[in-house]
Coordinates of C-alpha atoms in Angstrom, one line a residue:
X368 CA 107.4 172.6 117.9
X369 CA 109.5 171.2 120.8
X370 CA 107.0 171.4 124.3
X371 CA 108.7 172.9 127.3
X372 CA 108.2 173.8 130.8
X373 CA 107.6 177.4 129.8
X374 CA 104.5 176.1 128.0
X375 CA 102.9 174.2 130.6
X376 CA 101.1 175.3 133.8
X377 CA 100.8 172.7 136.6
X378 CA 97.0 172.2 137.5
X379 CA 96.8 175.6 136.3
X380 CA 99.0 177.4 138.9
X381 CA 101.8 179.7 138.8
X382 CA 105.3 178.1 138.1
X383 CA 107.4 177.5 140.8
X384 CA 111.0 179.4 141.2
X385 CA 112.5 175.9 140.1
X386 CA 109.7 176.0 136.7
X387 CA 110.9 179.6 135.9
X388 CA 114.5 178.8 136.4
X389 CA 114.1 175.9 134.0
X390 CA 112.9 177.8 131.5
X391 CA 115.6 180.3 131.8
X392 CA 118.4 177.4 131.4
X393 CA 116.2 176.2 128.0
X394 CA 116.9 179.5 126.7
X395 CA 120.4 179.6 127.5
X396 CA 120.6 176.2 125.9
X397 CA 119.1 177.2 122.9
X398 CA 121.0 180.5 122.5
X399 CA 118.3 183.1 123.0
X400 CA 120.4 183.9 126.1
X401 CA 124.2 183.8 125.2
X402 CA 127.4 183.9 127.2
X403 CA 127.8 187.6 128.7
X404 CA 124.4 188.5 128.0
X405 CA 122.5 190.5 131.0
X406 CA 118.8 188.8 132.3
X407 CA 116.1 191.1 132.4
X408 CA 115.4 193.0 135.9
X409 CA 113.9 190.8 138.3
X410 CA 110.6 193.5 137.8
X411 CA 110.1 192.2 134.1
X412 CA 110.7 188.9 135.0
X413 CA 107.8 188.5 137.3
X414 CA 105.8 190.6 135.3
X415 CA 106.5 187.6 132.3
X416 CA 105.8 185.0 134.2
X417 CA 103.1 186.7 136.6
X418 CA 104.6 185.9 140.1
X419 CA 106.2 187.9 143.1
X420 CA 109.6 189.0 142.5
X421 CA 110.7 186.7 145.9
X422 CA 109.7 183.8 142.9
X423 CA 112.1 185.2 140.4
X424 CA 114.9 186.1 143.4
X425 CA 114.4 182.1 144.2
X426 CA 114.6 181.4 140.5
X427 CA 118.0 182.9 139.9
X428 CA 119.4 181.7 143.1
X429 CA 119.0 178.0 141.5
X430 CA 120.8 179.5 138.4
X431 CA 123.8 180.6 140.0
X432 CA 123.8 177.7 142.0
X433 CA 124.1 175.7 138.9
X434 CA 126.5 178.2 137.8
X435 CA 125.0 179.4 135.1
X436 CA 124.6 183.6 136.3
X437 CA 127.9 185.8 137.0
X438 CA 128.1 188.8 138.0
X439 CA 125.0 188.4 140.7
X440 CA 124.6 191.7 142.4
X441 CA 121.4 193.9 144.1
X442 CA 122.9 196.7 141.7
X443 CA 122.0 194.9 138.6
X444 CA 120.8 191.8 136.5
X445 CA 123.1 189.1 136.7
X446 CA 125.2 187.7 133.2
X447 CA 125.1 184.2 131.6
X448 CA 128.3 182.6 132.7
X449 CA 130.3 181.2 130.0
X450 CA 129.1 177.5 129.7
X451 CA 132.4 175.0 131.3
X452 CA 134.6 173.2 128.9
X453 CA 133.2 169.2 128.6
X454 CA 135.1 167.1 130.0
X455 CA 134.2 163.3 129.9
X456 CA 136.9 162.1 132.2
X457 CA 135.4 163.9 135.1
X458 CA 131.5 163.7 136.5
X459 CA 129.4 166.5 135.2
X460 CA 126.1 167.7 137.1
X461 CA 122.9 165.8 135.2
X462 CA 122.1 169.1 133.7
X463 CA 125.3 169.5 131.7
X464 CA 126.5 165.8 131.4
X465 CA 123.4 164.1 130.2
X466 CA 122.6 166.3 127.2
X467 CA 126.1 165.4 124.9
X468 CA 125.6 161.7 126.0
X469 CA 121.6 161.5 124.7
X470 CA 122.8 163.5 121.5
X471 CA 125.4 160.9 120.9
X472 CA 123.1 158.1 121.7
X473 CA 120.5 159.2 118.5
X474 CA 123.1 158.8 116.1
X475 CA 122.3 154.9 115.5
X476 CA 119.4 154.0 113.3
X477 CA 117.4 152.0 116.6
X478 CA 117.8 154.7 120.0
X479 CA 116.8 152.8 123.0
X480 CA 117.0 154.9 126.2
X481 CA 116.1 153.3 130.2
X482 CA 115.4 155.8 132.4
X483 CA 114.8 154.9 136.2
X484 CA 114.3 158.0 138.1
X485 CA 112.2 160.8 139.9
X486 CA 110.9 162.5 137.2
X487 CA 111.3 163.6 133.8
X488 CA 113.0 167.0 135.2
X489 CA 116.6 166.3 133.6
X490 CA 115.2 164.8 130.3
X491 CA 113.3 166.7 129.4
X492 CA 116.3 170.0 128.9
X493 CA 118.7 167.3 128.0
X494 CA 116.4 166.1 125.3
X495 CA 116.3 169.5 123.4
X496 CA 119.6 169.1 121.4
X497 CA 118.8 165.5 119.4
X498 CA 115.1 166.6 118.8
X499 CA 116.4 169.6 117.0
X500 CA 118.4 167.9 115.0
X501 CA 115.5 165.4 114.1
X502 CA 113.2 168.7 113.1
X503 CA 116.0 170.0 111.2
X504 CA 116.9 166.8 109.3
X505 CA 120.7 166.6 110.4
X506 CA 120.0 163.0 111.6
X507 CA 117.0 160.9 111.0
X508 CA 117.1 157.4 113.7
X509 CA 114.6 154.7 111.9
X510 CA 112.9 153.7 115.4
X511 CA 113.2 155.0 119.1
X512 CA 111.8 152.8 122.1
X513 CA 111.7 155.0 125.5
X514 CA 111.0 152.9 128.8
X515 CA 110.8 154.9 132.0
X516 CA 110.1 154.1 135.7
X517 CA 109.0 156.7 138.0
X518 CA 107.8 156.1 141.5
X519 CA 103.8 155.1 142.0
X520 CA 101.3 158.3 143.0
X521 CA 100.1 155.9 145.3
X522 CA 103.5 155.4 148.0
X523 CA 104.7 157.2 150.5
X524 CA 107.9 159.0 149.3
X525 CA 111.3 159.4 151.4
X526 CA 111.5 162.0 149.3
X527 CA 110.7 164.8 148.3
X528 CA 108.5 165.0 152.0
X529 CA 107.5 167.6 154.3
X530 CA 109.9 168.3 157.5
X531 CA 106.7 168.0 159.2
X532 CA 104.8 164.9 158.5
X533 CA 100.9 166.0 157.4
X534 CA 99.6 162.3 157.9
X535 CA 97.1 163.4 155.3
X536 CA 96.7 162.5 151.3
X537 CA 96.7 166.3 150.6
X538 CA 100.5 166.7 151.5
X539 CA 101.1 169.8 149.3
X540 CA 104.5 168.6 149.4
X541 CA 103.6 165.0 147.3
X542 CA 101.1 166.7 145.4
X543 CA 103.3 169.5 144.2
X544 CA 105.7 166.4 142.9
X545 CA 102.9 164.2 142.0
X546 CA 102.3 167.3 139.4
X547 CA 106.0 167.8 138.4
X548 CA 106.1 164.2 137.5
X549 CA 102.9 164.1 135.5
X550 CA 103.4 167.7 133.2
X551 CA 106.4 166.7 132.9
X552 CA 106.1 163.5 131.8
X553 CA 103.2 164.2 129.3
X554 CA 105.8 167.0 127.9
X555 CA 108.0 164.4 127.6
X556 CA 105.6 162.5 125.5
X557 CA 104.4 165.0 123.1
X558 CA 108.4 165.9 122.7
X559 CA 108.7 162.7 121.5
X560 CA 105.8 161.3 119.5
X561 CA 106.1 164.7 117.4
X562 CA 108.8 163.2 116.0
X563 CA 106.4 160.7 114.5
X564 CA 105.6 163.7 111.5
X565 CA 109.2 162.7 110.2
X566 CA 108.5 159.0 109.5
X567 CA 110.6 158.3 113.1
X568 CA 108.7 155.2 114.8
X569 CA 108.1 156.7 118.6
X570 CA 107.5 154.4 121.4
X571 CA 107.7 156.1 124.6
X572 CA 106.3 154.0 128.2
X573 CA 106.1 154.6 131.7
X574 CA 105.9 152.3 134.4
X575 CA 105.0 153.1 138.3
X576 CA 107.8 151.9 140.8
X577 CA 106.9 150.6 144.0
X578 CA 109.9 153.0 145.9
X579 CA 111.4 155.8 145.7
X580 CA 114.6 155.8 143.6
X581 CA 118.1 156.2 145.7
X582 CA 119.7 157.3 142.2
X583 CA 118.9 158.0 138.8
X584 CA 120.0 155.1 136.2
X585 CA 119.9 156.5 132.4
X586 CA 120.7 153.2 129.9
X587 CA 121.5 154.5 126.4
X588 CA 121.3 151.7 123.6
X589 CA 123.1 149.1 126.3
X590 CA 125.9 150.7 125.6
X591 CA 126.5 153.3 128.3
X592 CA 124.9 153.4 131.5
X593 CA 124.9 157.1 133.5
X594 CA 124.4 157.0 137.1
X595 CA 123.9 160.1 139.9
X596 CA 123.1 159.8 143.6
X597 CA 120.3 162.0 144.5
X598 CA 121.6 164.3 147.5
X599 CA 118.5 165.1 149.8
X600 CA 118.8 168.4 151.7
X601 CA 116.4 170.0 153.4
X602 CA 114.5 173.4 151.3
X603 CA 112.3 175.9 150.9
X604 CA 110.1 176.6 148.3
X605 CA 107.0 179.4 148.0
X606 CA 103.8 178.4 146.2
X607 CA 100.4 179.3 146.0
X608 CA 100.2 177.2 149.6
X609 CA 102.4 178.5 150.9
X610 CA 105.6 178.1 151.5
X611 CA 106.6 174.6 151.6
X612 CA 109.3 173.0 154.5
X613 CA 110.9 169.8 152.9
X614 CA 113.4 167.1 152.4
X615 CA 113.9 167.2 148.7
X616 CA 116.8 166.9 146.0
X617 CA 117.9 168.8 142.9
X618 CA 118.6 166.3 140.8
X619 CA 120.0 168.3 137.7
X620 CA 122.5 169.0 139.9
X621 CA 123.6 165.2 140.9
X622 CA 126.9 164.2 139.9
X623 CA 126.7 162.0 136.8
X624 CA 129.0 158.9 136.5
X625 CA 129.4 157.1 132.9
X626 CA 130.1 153.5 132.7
X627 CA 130.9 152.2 128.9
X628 CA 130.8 148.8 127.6
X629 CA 133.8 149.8 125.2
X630 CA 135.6 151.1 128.3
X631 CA 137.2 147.8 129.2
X632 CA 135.8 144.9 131.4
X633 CA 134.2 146.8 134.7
X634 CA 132.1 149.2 133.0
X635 CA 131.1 146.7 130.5
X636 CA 129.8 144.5 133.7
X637 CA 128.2 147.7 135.3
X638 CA 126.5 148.1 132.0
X639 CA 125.1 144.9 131.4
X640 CA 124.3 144.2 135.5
X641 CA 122.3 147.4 135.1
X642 CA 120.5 146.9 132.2
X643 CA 119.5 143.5 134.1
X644 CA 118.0 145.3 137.2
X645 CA 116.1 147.8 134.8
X646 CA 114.4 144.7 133.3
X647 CA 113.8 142.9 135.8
X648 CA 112.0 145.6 137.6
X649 CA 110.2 146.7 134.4
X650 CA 109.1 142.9 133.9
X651 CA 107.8 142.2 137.5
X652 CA 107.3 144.6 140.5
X653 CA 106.4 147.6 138.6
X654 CA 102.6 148.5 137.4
X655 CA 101.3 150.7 134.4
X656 CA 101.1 154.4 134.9
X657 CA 99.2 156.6 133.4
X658 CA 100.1 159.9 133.3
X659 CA 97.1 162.3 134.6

């Protein structure tokens, strides 16, 4: 069984509007919501995932922000949009442009993926299509090595931060990423190793980062590197604490850039200079992180 957000709980709290709305853009990736089809009301979708319907009004607000609800109305539930045509000569939001990409990248027998980001948020959805195929024996890699860099518990983020700086270590703001970043990780892990039960060898490691990432780097068997600036706008976000004033980013939402090495003689410099400052930083600066 393929882990998602829907199964996990951070520290045993309710999700978050951007948790339920990730779980509602799995099932529209998977086809248990389909183009055209209504949502349920906003009343049996707090009921489902047991939180105020202010949550669920956040949740969908993300959706059609991504552009994935039509028809948005107080009359009635909102549709699934019809998904956009893929285009790879223009940049596609992580979300939409990642998935193909990692799909394509598991059709060699040794899939080595770089990650360098915030968290696991993006990977995690975009992940979902090559894993199936792996359970469903449509393709069958002999080996995958996954290396990814997150930032350290232990810095000081630019971002996501509160608008108000706490000057405490019980920022709600950095512990309510601190969790996004280890449940999803450790869903990330268990995605992965499962595939283990089909004679795949898994290795998956993380290691801390000493900064906060400007941009999210994706290196896919050093033969593509995928680039997105994260945007940083200031938010608002109810939890159990509260609600939460911050400088934070959506990052399924950053543009995506592709660089090839096949492409001709710049991207096959942008790939290789890349894959050179993912090593380096893997190989010096960065510590082990364990995921807790």
């Amino acid at each position: 069984m393929v882990v998602t957000q829907e199964n996990v709980a951070v520290n045993g709290s309710r999700l978050s509007p951007r948790e339920i709305a990730d779980v509602l853009r799995e099932r529209i990736r998977v086809g248990d919501l389909r183009a055209g089809d209504r949502l349920p009301t906003q009343a049996e979708l707090a009921d489902e995932f047991g939180v105020e319907r202010g949550t669920v009004r956040q949740a969908l607000r993300v959706l059609q922000d991504d552009g994935l609800l039509t028809n948005v109305s107080k009359g009635s539930p909102p549709r699934i949009a019809e998904p956009p045509a893929p285009d790879r000569g223009e940049p596609q939001p992580t979300m939409v442009g990642l998935a193909p990409r990692l799909t394509a990248a598991f059709g060699v027998p040794h899939v080595r993926i770089d990650a360098a980001c915030l968290t696991a948020e993006s990977l995690i959805p975009a992940l979902g299509e090559p894993l199936r195929l792996i359970h469903a024996g449509s393709i069958r890699p002999q080996k995958i090595d996954v290396r990814i860099l997150l930032p350290s518990r232990d810095i000081s983020l630019a971002f996501p931060v509160s608008v108000e700086d706490r000057g405490d270590d019980e920022d709600p703001v950095h512990q309510r990423w601190l969790s996004m970043r280890n449940a999803q990780g450790q869903v990330l892990s268990y995605n992965l190793r499962a595939l283990r039960s089909h004679g795949v060898d898994v290795n998956i490691t993380f290691r801390a980062l000493p900064f906060t990432p400007p941009v999210k780097l994706y290196l896919l068997n050093g033969q593509e590197a995928l680039i997105a600036y994260y945007m940083v706008a200031r938010t608002e976000e109810t939890t159990d604490a509260g609600t939460l004033d911050m400088y934070d980013v959506r990052g399924t939402e950053s543009l995506l850039f592709s660089f090839e090495k096949a492409a001709g003689q710049r991207d096959a410099a942008f790939v290789e200079e890349s894959q050179k400052w993912f090593d380096a930083l893997w190989e010096t600066i960065t510590t082990d992180l364990t995921l807790f």
